[in-house]
PDB file of C-alpha atoms and ligand atoms in Angstrom:
ATOM      1  CA  MET A 254      -2.190 -10.096 -18.029  1.00 56.00           C
ATOM      2  CA  ILE A 255       1.028  -8.689 -19.538  1.00 55.00           C
ATOM      3  CA  THR A 256       4.091 -10.489 -18.313  1.00 58.00           C
ATOM      4  CA  ASP A 257       6.822  -9.155 -20.614  1.00 72.00           C
ATOM      5  CA  ASN A 258       8.129  -6.176 -18.431  1.00 75.00           C
ATOM      6  CA  SER A 259      10.250  -4.657 -21.157  1.00 72.00           C
ATOM      7  CA  ARG A 260       6.980  -3.805 -22.893  1.00 80.00           C
ATOM      8  CA  ILE A 261       5.572  -1.918 -20.054  1.00 85.00           C
ATOM      9  CA  PRO A 262       6.457   1.784 -20.226  1.00 91.00           C
ATOM     10  CA  GLY A 263       5.040   2.737 -16.765  1.00 95.00           C
ATOM     11  CA  LYS A 264       6.893   2.028 -13.548  1.00 97.00           C
ATOM     12  CA  VAL A 265       5.719   0.635 -10.294  1.00 97.00           C
ATOM     13  CA  VAL A 266       6.377   2.121  -6.809  1.00 98.00           C
ATOM     14  CA  ILE A 267       5.212  -0.113  -3.954  1.00 98.00           C
ATOM     15  CA  PHE A 268       4.616   1.288  -0.392  1.00 98.00           C
ATOM     16  CA  SER A 269       4.262  -1.215   2.363  1.00 98.00           C
ATOM     17  CA  ALA A 270       4.254  -0.958   6.144  1.00 96.00           C
ATOM     18  CA  PRO A 271       2.386  -2.021   9.245  1.00 96.00           C
ATOM     19  CA  SER A 272      -0.808   0.044   9.548  1.00 93.00           C
ATOM     20  CA  GLY A 273      -0.068   3.303  11.474  1.00 95.00           C
ATOM     21  CA  SER A 274       3.627   3.541  10.340  1.00 97.00           C
ATOM     22  CA  GLY A 275       2.995   6.691   8.380  1.00 96.00           C
ATOM     23  CA  LYS A 276       2.817   5.262   4.819  1.00 95.00           C
ATOM     24  CA  THR A 277      -0.173   7.374   3.814  1.00 94.00           C
ATOM     25  CA  THR A 278       1.275  10.497   5.270  1.00 96.00           C
ATOM     26  CA  ILE A 279       4.645  10.011   3.449  1.00 97.00           C
ATOM     27  CA  TYR A 280       3.004   8.954   0.160  1.00 96.00           C
ATOM     28  CA  ASN A 281       0.728  12.123   0.199  1.00 94.00           C
ATOM     29  CA  ARG A 282       3.730  14.372   0.745  1.00 96.00           C
ATOM     30  CA  VAL A 283       5.906  12.530  -1.948  1.00 96.00           C
ATOM     31  CA  LYS A 284       3.218  12.448  -4.578  1.00 94.00           C
ATOM     32  CA  ASP A 285       2.894  16.272  -4.683  1.00 93.00           C
ATOM     33  CA  LEU A 286       6.672  16.517  -5.382  1.00 95.00           C
ATOM     34  CA  VAL A 287       6.818  13.962  -8.147  1.00 95.00           C
ATOM     35  CA  ASP A 288       5.493  14.313 -11.738  1.00 91.00           C
ATOM     36  CA  ASN A 289       3.538  11.518 -13.368  1.00 89.00           C
ATOM     37  CA  LEU A 290       2.893   9.280 -10.340  1.00 94.00           C
ATOM     38  CA  GLY A 291      -0.720   7.987 -10.259  1.00 95.00           C
ATOM     39  CA  PHE A 292      -2.145   5.812  -7.596  1.00 96.00           C
ATOM     40  CA  SER A 293      -3.642   2.225  -7.789  1.00 97.00           C
ATOM     41  CA  VAL A 294      -6.987   2.589  -5.832  1.00 98.00           C
ATOM     42  CA  SER A 295      -7.545  -0.781  -4.280  1.00 98.00           C
ATOM     43  CA  ALA A 296     -10.820  -2.473  -3.518  1.00 98.00           C
ATOM     44  CA  THR A 297     -11.601  -3.371   0.107  1.00 98.00           C
ATOM     45  CA  SER A 298     -14.385  -5.018   2.100  1.00 98.00           C
ATOM     46  CA  ARG A 299     -13.593  -3.027   5.248  1.00 96.00           C
ATOM     47  CA  PRO A 300     -15.819  -0.041   5.994  1.00 95.00           C
ATOM     48  CA  PRO A 301     -14.772   3.418   5.154  1.00 95.00           C
ATOM     49  CA  ARG A 302     -13.205   5.663   7.798  1.00 91.00           C
ATOM     50  CA  GLU A 303     -14.823   9.153   8.330  1.00 88.00           C
ATOM     51  CA  ASN A 304     -12.425  10.945   6.003  1.00 87.00           C
ATOM     52  CA  GLU A 305     -12.290   8.301   3.300  1.00 93.00           C
ATOM     53  CA  GLU A 306     -13.995   8.859  -0.097  1.00 95.00           C
ATOM     54  CA  ASN A 307     -15.078   5.968  -2.337  1.00 97.00           C
ATOM     55  CA  GLY A 308     -12.913   5.788  -5.390  1.00 97.00           C
ATOM     56  CA  LYS A 309     -10.160   7.887  -3.849  1.00 94.00           C
ATOM     57  CA  SER A 310      -8.773   5.962  -0.770  1.00 93.00           C
ATOM     58  CA  TYR A 311     -10.387   2.708  -1.845  1.00 97.00           C
ATOM     59  CA  TRP A 312     -13.265   1.277  -3.781  1.00 98.00           C
ATOM     60  CA  PHE A 313     -15.431   0.103  -0.888  1.00 98.00           C
ATOM     61  CA  ILE A 314     -17.370  -2.973  -1.653  1.00 98.00           C
ATOM     62  CA  THR A 315     -19.095  -5.789   0.224  1.00 98.00           C
ATOM     63  CA  VAL A 316     -17.562  -9.293   0.825  1.00 98.00           C
ATOM     64  CA  GLU A 317     -19.990 -10.619  -1.771  1.00 98.00           C
ATOM     65  CA  GLN A 318     -18.861  -8.099  -4.433  1.00 98.00           C
ATOM     66  CA  PHE A 319     -15.281  -8.963  -3.552  1.00 98.00           C
ATOM     67  CA  MET A 320     -15.774 -12.705  -4.006  1.00 98.00           C
ATOM     68  CA  GLU A 321     -17.561 -11.984  -7.375  1.00 98.00           C
ATOM     69  CA  LYS A 322     -14.419  -9.984  -8.591  1.00 98.00           C
ATOM     70  CA  ILE A 323     -12.101 -12.818  -7.457  1.00 98.00           C
ATOM     71  CA  LYS A 324     -14.349 -15.170  -9.561  1.00 98.00           C
ATOM     72  CA  ASN A 325     -14.196 -12.967 -12.529  1.00 98.00           C
ATOM     73  CA  ASP A 326     -10.402 -12.697 -12.322  1.00 98.00           C
ATOM     74  CA  GLU A 327     -10.401  -8.884 -11.784  1.00 98.00           C
ATOM     75  CA  PHE A 328      -7.432  -8.733  -9.469  1.00 98.00           C
ATOM     76  CA  VAL A 329      -3.742  -8.567  -9.870  1.00 97.00           C
ATOM     77  CA  GLU A 330      -3.477  -9.733  -6.340  1.00 98.00           C
ATOM     78  CA  TYR A 331      -5.666  -9.833  -3.251  1.00 98.00           C
ATOM     79  CA  GLU A 332      -5.290 -10.758   0.421  1.00 97.00           C
ATOM     80  CA  GLU A 333      -7.443 -11.316   3.490  1.00 97.00           C
ATOM     81  CA  VAL A 334      -5.220  -8.908   5.465  1.00 93.00           C
ATOM     82  CA  TYR A 335      -7.307  -9.178   8.714  1.00 92.00           C
ATOM     83  CA  PRO A 336      -9.937 -11.767   9.335  1.00 91.00           C
ATOM     84  CA  GLY A 337     -12.939 -11.152   7.171  1.00 94.00           C
ATOM     85  CA  LYS A 338     -11.318  -7.962   5.573  1.00 95.00           C
ATOM     86  CA  PHE A 339     -10.222  -8.336   2.117  1.00 98.00           C
ATOM     87  CA  TYR A 340      -8.033  -5.972   0.021  1.00 98.00           C
ATOM     88  CA  GLY A 341      -7.189  -6.351  -3.667  1.00 98.00           C
ATOM     89  CA  THR A 342      -5.332  -4.591  -6.480  1.00 98.00           C
ATOM     90  CA  LEU A 343      -7.676  -4.278  -9.525  1.00 98.00           C
ATOM     91  CA  LYS A 344      -6.489  -4.938 -12.972  1.00 97.00           C
ATOM     92  CA  SER A 345      -8.683  -2.122 -14.160  1.00 96.00           C
ATOM     93  CA  GLU A 346      -6.664   0.382 -12.056  1.00 96.00           C
ATOM     94  CA  VAL A 347      -3.289  -0.834 -13.228  1.00 96.00           C
ATOM     95  CA  GLU A 348      -2.821  -2.401 -16.604  1.00 94.00           C
ATOM     96  CA  GLU A 349      -4.056   0.326 -19.079  1.00 93.00           C
ATOM     97  CA  LYS A 350      -2.282   3.065 -17.088  1.00 95.00           C
ATOM     98  CA  LEU A 351       1.078   1.297 -17.002  1.00 96.00           C
ATOM     99  CA  MET A 352       0.713   0.530 -20.736  1.00 94.00           C
ATOM    100  CA  ASN A 353       0.053   4.311 -21.285  1.00 94.00           C
ATOM    101  CA  GLY A 354       3.302   5.117 -19.493  1.00 95.00           C
ATOM    102  CA  ILE A 355       1.728   6.360 -16.306  1.00 96.00           C
ATOM    103  CA  ASN A 356       3.880   5.433 -13.231  1.00 97.00           C
ATOM    104  CA  LEU A 357       1.817   4.030 -10.472  1.00 97.00           C
ATOM    105  CA  ALA A 358       2.144   3.921  -6.688  1.00 97.00           C
ATOM    106  CA  PHE A 359       0.713   1.004  -4.602  1.00 97.00           C
ATOM    107  CA  ASP A 360      -0.221   0.898  -0.874  1.00 96.00           C
ATOM    108  CA  VAL A 361      -0.399  -2.712  -0.193  1.00 97.00           C
ATOM    109  CA  ASP A 362       0.386  -5.211   2.631  1.00 96.00           C
ATOM    110  CA  VAL A 363       3.673  -7.140   2.677  1.00 97.00           C
ATOM    111  CA  HIS A 364       2.285 -10.167   0.719  1.00 97.00           C
ATOM    112  CA  GLY A 365       0.730  -7.917  -1.956  1.00 97.00           C
ATOM    113  CA  ALA A 366       3.935  -5.924  -2.124  1.00 98.00           C
ATOM    114  CA  LEU A 367       6.134  -8.912  -2.622  1.00 97.00           C
ATOM    115  CA  LYS A 368       3.684 -10.376  -5.231  1.00 97.00           C
ATOM    116  CA  ILE A 369       3.668  -7.085  -7.213  1.00 97.00           C
ATOM    117  CA  LYS A 370       7.459  -6.814  -7.096  1.00 97.00           C
ATOM    118  CA  ARG A 371       7.738 -10.423  -8.387  1.00 96.00           C
ATOM    119  CA  LEU A 372       5.293  -9.603 -11.228  1.00 95.00           C
ATOM    120  CA  TYR A 373       6.956  -6.270 -12.321  1.00 95.00           C
ATOM    121  CA  GLY A 374      10.558  -7.087 -11.434  1.00 95.00           C
ATOM    122  CA  GLU A 375      13.029  -4.412 -12.415  1.00 93.00           C
ATOM    123  CA  ASN A 376      10.091  -2.084 -13.292  1.00 95.00           C
ATOM    124  CA  ALA A 377       9.175  -2.026  -9.590  1.00 97.00           C
ATOM    125  CA  LEU A 378      10.600  -0.431  -6.500  1.00 98.00           C
ATOM    126  CA  ALA A 379       9.378  -1.979  -3.161  1.00 98.00           C
ATOM    127  CA  ILE A 380       9.704   0.326  -0.189  1.00 98.00           C
ATOM    128  CA  PHE A 381       9.048  -0.731   3.402  1.00 98.00           C
ATOM    129  CA  ILE A 382       8.104   2.103   5.831  1.00 98.00           C
ATOM    130  CA  GLN A 383       9.184   1.102   9.177  1.00 98.00           C
ATOM    131  CA  PRO A 384       8.031   2.540  12.525  1.00 98.00           C
ATOM    132  CA  PRO A 385      10.697   3.233  15.076  1.00 97.00           C
ATOM    133  CA  SER A 386       9.090   0.712  17.436  1.00 97.00           C
ATOM    134  CA  ILE A 387       5.859  -1.216  18.181  1.00 97.00           C
ATOM    135  CA  ASP A 388       5.167   1.163  21.079  1.00 97.00           C
ATOM    136  CA  GLU A 389       5.304   4.251  18.820  1.00 97.00           C
ATOM    137  CA  LEU A 390       3.065   2.394  16.289  1.00 97.00           C
ATOM    138  CA  ARG A 391       0.458   1.818  18.953  1.00 97.00           C
ATOM    139  CA  ARG A 392       0.784   5.445  19.923  1.00 97.00           C
ATOM    140  CA  ARG A 393       0.268   6.744  16.359  1.00 97.00           C
ATOM    141  CA  LEU A 394      -2.653   4.400  15.814  1.00 97.00           C
ATOM    142  CA  GLU A 395      -4.218   5.623  19.105  1.00 97.00           C
ATOM    143  CA  LEU A 396      -3.487   9.308  18.255  1.00 96.00           C
ATOM    144  CA  ARG A 397      -4.992   8.893  14.647  1.00 94.00           C
ATOM    145  CA  GLY A 398      -8.230   8.041  16.327  1.00 92.00           C
ATOM    146  CA  THR A 399      -9.791   6.329  13.278  1.00 91.00           C
ATOM    147  CA  ASP A 400      -9.879   2.754  14.684  1.00 91.00           C
ATOM    148  CA  SER A 401     -11.509   1.017  17.535  1.00 93.00           C
ATOM    149  CA  LYS A 402      -9.444  -0.575  20.331  1.00 95.00           C
ATOM    150  CA  GLU A 403     -10.062  -4.046  18.844  1.00 95.00           C
ATOM    151  CA  VAL A 404      -9.047  -2.884  15.409  1.00 94.00           C
ATOM    152  CA  ILE A 405      -5.847  -1.414  16.797  1.00 96.00           C
ATOM    153  CA  GLU A 406      -4.953  -4.591  18.578  1.00 95.00           C
ATOM    154  CA  GLU A 407      -5.474  -6.600  15.377  1.00 94.00           C
ATOM    155  CA  ARG A 408      -3.162  -4.280  13.535  1.00 94.00           C
ATOM    156  CA  ILE A 409      -0.481  -4.417  16.305  1.00 96.00           C
ATOM    157  CA  LYS A 410      -0.661  -8.143  16.269  1.00 94.00           C
ATOM    158  CA  ARG A 411       0.038  -8.299  12.507  1.00 94.00           C
ATOM    159  CA  ALA A 412       2.807  -5.658  12.711  1.00 96.00           C
ATOM    160  CA  THR A 413       5.336  -7.992  14.289  1.00 94.00           C
ATOM    161  CA  TYR A 414       4.921 -10.391  11.397  1.00 95.00           C
ATOM    162  CA  GLU A 415       5.049  -7.660   8.804  1.00 96.00           C
ATOM    163  CA  LEU A 416       8.276  -6.238  10.329  1.00 97.00           C
ATOM    164  CA  SER A 417       9.830  -9.723  10.126  1.00 97.00           C
ATOM    165  CA  ARG A 418       9.422  -9.496   6.152  1.00 97.00           C
ATOM    166  CA  SER A 419      11.116  -6.103   5.759  1.00 97.00           C
ATOM    167  CA  GLY A 420      14.363  -7.566   4.631  1.00 97.00           C
ATOM    168  CA  GLU A 421      12.680  -8.816   1.448  1.00 97.00           C
ATOM    169  CA  PHE A 422      12.107  -5.210   0.205  1.00 98.00           C
ATOM    170  CA  ASP A 423      14.371  -3.230  -2.090  1.00 98.00           C
ATOM    171  CA  LYS A 424      14.514  -0.340   0.424  1.00 98.00           C
ATOM    172  CA  ILE A 425      13.562   0.284   3.999  1.00 98.00           C
ATOM    173  CA  VAL A 426      12.764   3.914   5.292  1.00 98.00           C
ATOM    174  CA  VAL A 427      12.549   4.348   9.060  1.00 98.00           C
ATOM    175  CA  ASN A 428       9.750   6.900   9.798  1.00 98.00           C
ATOM    176  CA  ASP A 429      10.974   8.357  13.026  1.00 98.00           C
ATOM    177  CA  ASP A 430      11.345  12.064  12.133  1.00 98.00           C
ATOM    178  CA  LEU A 431       8.672  12.621   9.367  1.00 98.00           C
ATOM    179  CA  GLU A 432      10.628  15.246   7.432  1.00 98.00           C
ATOM    180  CA  THR A 433      13.709  12.981   7.123  1.00 98.00           C
ATOM    181  CA  ALA A 434      11.521  10.065   6.019  1.00 98.00           C
ATOM    182  CA  VAL A 435       9.721  12.190   3.394  1.00 98.00           C
ATOM    183  CA  LYS A 436      13.081  13.454   2.010  1.00 98.00           C
ATOM    184  CA  GLU A 437      14.574   9.808   1.983  1.00 98.00           C
ATOM    185  CA  THR A 438      11.492   8.412   0.274  1.00 98.00           C
ATOM    186  CA  TYR A 439      11.371  11.307  -2.259  1.00 98.00           C
ATOM    187  CA  GLU A 440      14.950  10.712  -3.244  1.00 98.00           C
ATOM    188  CA  LEU A 441      14.460   6.912  -3.615  1.00 98.00           C
ATOM    189  CA  VAL A 442      11.359   7.506  -5.771  1.00 98.00           C
ATOM    190  CA  VAL A 443      12.799  10.147  -8.052  1.00 97.00           C
ATOM    191  CA  ASN A 444      16.093   8.242  -8.606  1.00 97.00           C
ATOM    192  CA  PHE A 445      14.163   5.133  -9.545  1.00 97.00           C
ATOM    193  CA  LEU A 446      11.705   6.911 -11.923  1.00 96.00           C
ATOM    194  CA  ASN A 447      14.487   8.853 -13.544  1.00 93.00           C
ATOM    195  CA  ALA A 448      16.879   5.880 -13.981  1.00 89.00           C
TER     196      ALA A 448
HETATM  197  P1  ADP B 565      -0.535   4.315   7.603  1.00 95.19           P
HETATM  198  O1  ADP B 565      -0.995   4.846   6.307  1.00 95.19           O
HETATM  199  O2  ADP B 565       0.829   3.625   7.533  1.00 95.19           O
HETATM  200  O3  ADP B 565      -1.496   3.445   8.290  1.00 95.19           O
HETATM  201  P2  ADP B 565      -0.744   7.102   8.518  1.00 95.19           P
HETATM  202  O4  ADP B 565      -0.010   7.870   7.458  1.00 95.19           O
HETATM  203  O5  ADP B 565      -2.163   7.102   8.611  1.00 95.19           O
HETATM  204  O6  ADP B 565      -0.233   5.573   8.612  1.00 95.19           O
HETATM  205  O7  ADP B 565      -0.065   7.526   9.912  1.00 95.19           O
HETATM  206  C1  ADP B 565      -0.631   7.149  11.194  1.00 95.19           C
HETATM  207  C2  ADP B 565      -0.577   8.224  12.182  1.00 95.19           C
HETATM  208  O8  ADP B 565       0.811   8.613  12.476  1.00 95.19           O
HETATM  209  C3  ADP B 565      -1.173   9.532  11.608  1.00 95.19           C
HETATM  210  O9  ADP B 565      -1.898  10.180  12.613  1.00 95.19           O
HETATM  211  C4  ADP B 565       0.023  10.447  11.175  1.00 95.19           C
HETATM  212  O10 ADP B 565      -0.273  11.855  11.327  1.00 95.19           O
HETATM  213  C5  ADP B 565       1.032  10.001  12.300  1.00 95.19           C
HETATM  214  N1  ADP B 565       2.438  10.027  11.827  1.00 95.19           N
HETATM  215  C6  ADP B 565       2.939   9.732  10.513  1.00 95.19           C
HETATM  216  N2  ADP B 565       4.286   9.934  10.558  1.00 95.19           N
HETATM  217  C7  ADP B 565       4.660  10.310  11.763  1.00 95.19           C
HETATM  218  C8  ADP B 565       5.939  10.633  12.388  1.00 95.19           C
HETATM  219  N3  ADP B 565       7.114  10.530  11.717  1.00 95.19           N
HETATM  220  N4  ADP B 565       5.885  11.001  13.660  1.00 95.19           N
HETATM  221  C9  ADP B 565       4.771  11.087  14.408  1.00 95.19           C
HETATM  222  N5  ADP B 565       3.563  10.759  13.978  1.00 95.19           N
HETATM  223  C10 ADP B 565       3.547  10.457  12.520  1.00 95.19           C
HETATM  224  P1  5GP B 566      -6.021   0.052   6.005  1.00 95.19           P
HETATM  225  O1  5GP B 566      -7.148  -0.801   6.407  1.00 95.19           O
HETATM  226  O2  5GP B 566      -5.149   0.534   7.069  1.00 95.19           O
HETATM  227  O3  5GP B 566      -6.273   1.055   4.910  1.00 95.19           O
HETATM  228  O4  5GP B 566      -5.056  -1.011   5.209  1.00 95.19           O
HETATM  229  C1  5GP B 566      -4.670  -2.202   5.915  1.00 95.19           C
HETATM  230  C2  5GP B 566      -3.592  -2.849   5.128  1.00 95.19           C
HETATM  231  O5  5GP B 566      -4.059  -3.312   3.877  1.00 95.19           O
HETATM  232  C3  5GP B 566      -2.379  -2.021   4.754  1.00 95.19           C
HETATM  233  O6  5GP B 566      -1.197  -2.778   5.032  1.00 95.19           O
HETATM  234  C4  5GP B 566      -2.561  -1.719   3.369  1.00 95.19           C
HETATM  235  O7  5GP B 566      -1.313  -1.392   2.737  1.00 95.19           O
HETATM  236  C5  5GP B 566      -3.147  -3.050   2.875  1.00 95.19           C
HETATM  237  N1  5GP B 566      -3.731  -2.995   1.505  1.00 95.19           N
HETATM  238  C6  5GP B 566      -4.429  -1.967   0.943  1.00 95.19           C
HETATM  239  N2  5GP B 566      -4.859  -2.145  -0.242  1.00 95.19           N
HETATM  240  C7  5GP B 566      -4.328  -3.479  -0.528  1.00 95.19           C
HETATM  241  C8  5GP B 566      -4.320  -4.311  -1.749  1.00 95.19           C
HETATM  242  O8  5GP B 566      -4.990  -3.875  -2.757  1.00 95.19           O
HETATM  243  N3  5GP B 566      -3.825  -5.483  -1.550  1.00 95.19           N
HETATM  244  C9  5GP B 566      -3.138  -5.895  -0.529  1.00 95.19           C
HETATM  245  N4  5GP B 566      -2.511  -6.977  -0.498  1.00 95.19           N
HETATM  246  N5  5GP B 566      -3.129  -5.122   0.608  1.00 95.19           N
HETATM  247  C10 5GP B 566      -3.748  -3.941   0.547  1.00 95.19           C
END
């Protein structure tokens, strides 16, 4: 692992938020407006949603495969975000690209975000996408229609904790009106990448 950040030409943009806040929606809009921003495809042991493609949203693997990758030291960081559901940033997605000057976006939970921020320091911008309220978060998860009632409850339960860590991020964007949030996020990302 490379630890001297001054030798890494690529920059890191970290997006974190309680599930359902609109992080994926905002990221997908912003990435089309920004040059040279790749995406670190994480590995996960959760099952794919209907619209998710292996290798694009995630690398979908079994818990056993995940454990094997932990053993082989293949992760920059990993978390059991929900009971039995593992998510991790793969070194193979990150190290070579950053060394080749490709800027990378990460979609990770709060623990992963703060770990990656610690690792890359000034080379990283950690953005917390905040929902207007827990009630609105629940409404968005229900409207998205991709998760069962139980999964939605699990996500809402974790959201309060995640919101309590928002002050540790470099920037917070409240995703109330989507267009405003996209514009704010775009400006933060472009200013950071061009600095
Ligand atoms: P996340 O990636 O944070 O889990 P998504 O991007 O999947 O969240 O968004 C969750 C749901 O909320 C989606 O159905 C999305 O279309 C919707 N959504 C996103 N932003 C807004 C917004 N500002 N107002 C209303 N609905 C939104
Ligand atoms: P979802 O199941 O909604 O795609 O993701 C659930 C949570 O896991 C989100 O907060 C998402 O950002 C987080 N997550 C996705 N990939 C990673 C990863 O590689 N590492 C960590 N720590 N969290 C991740």
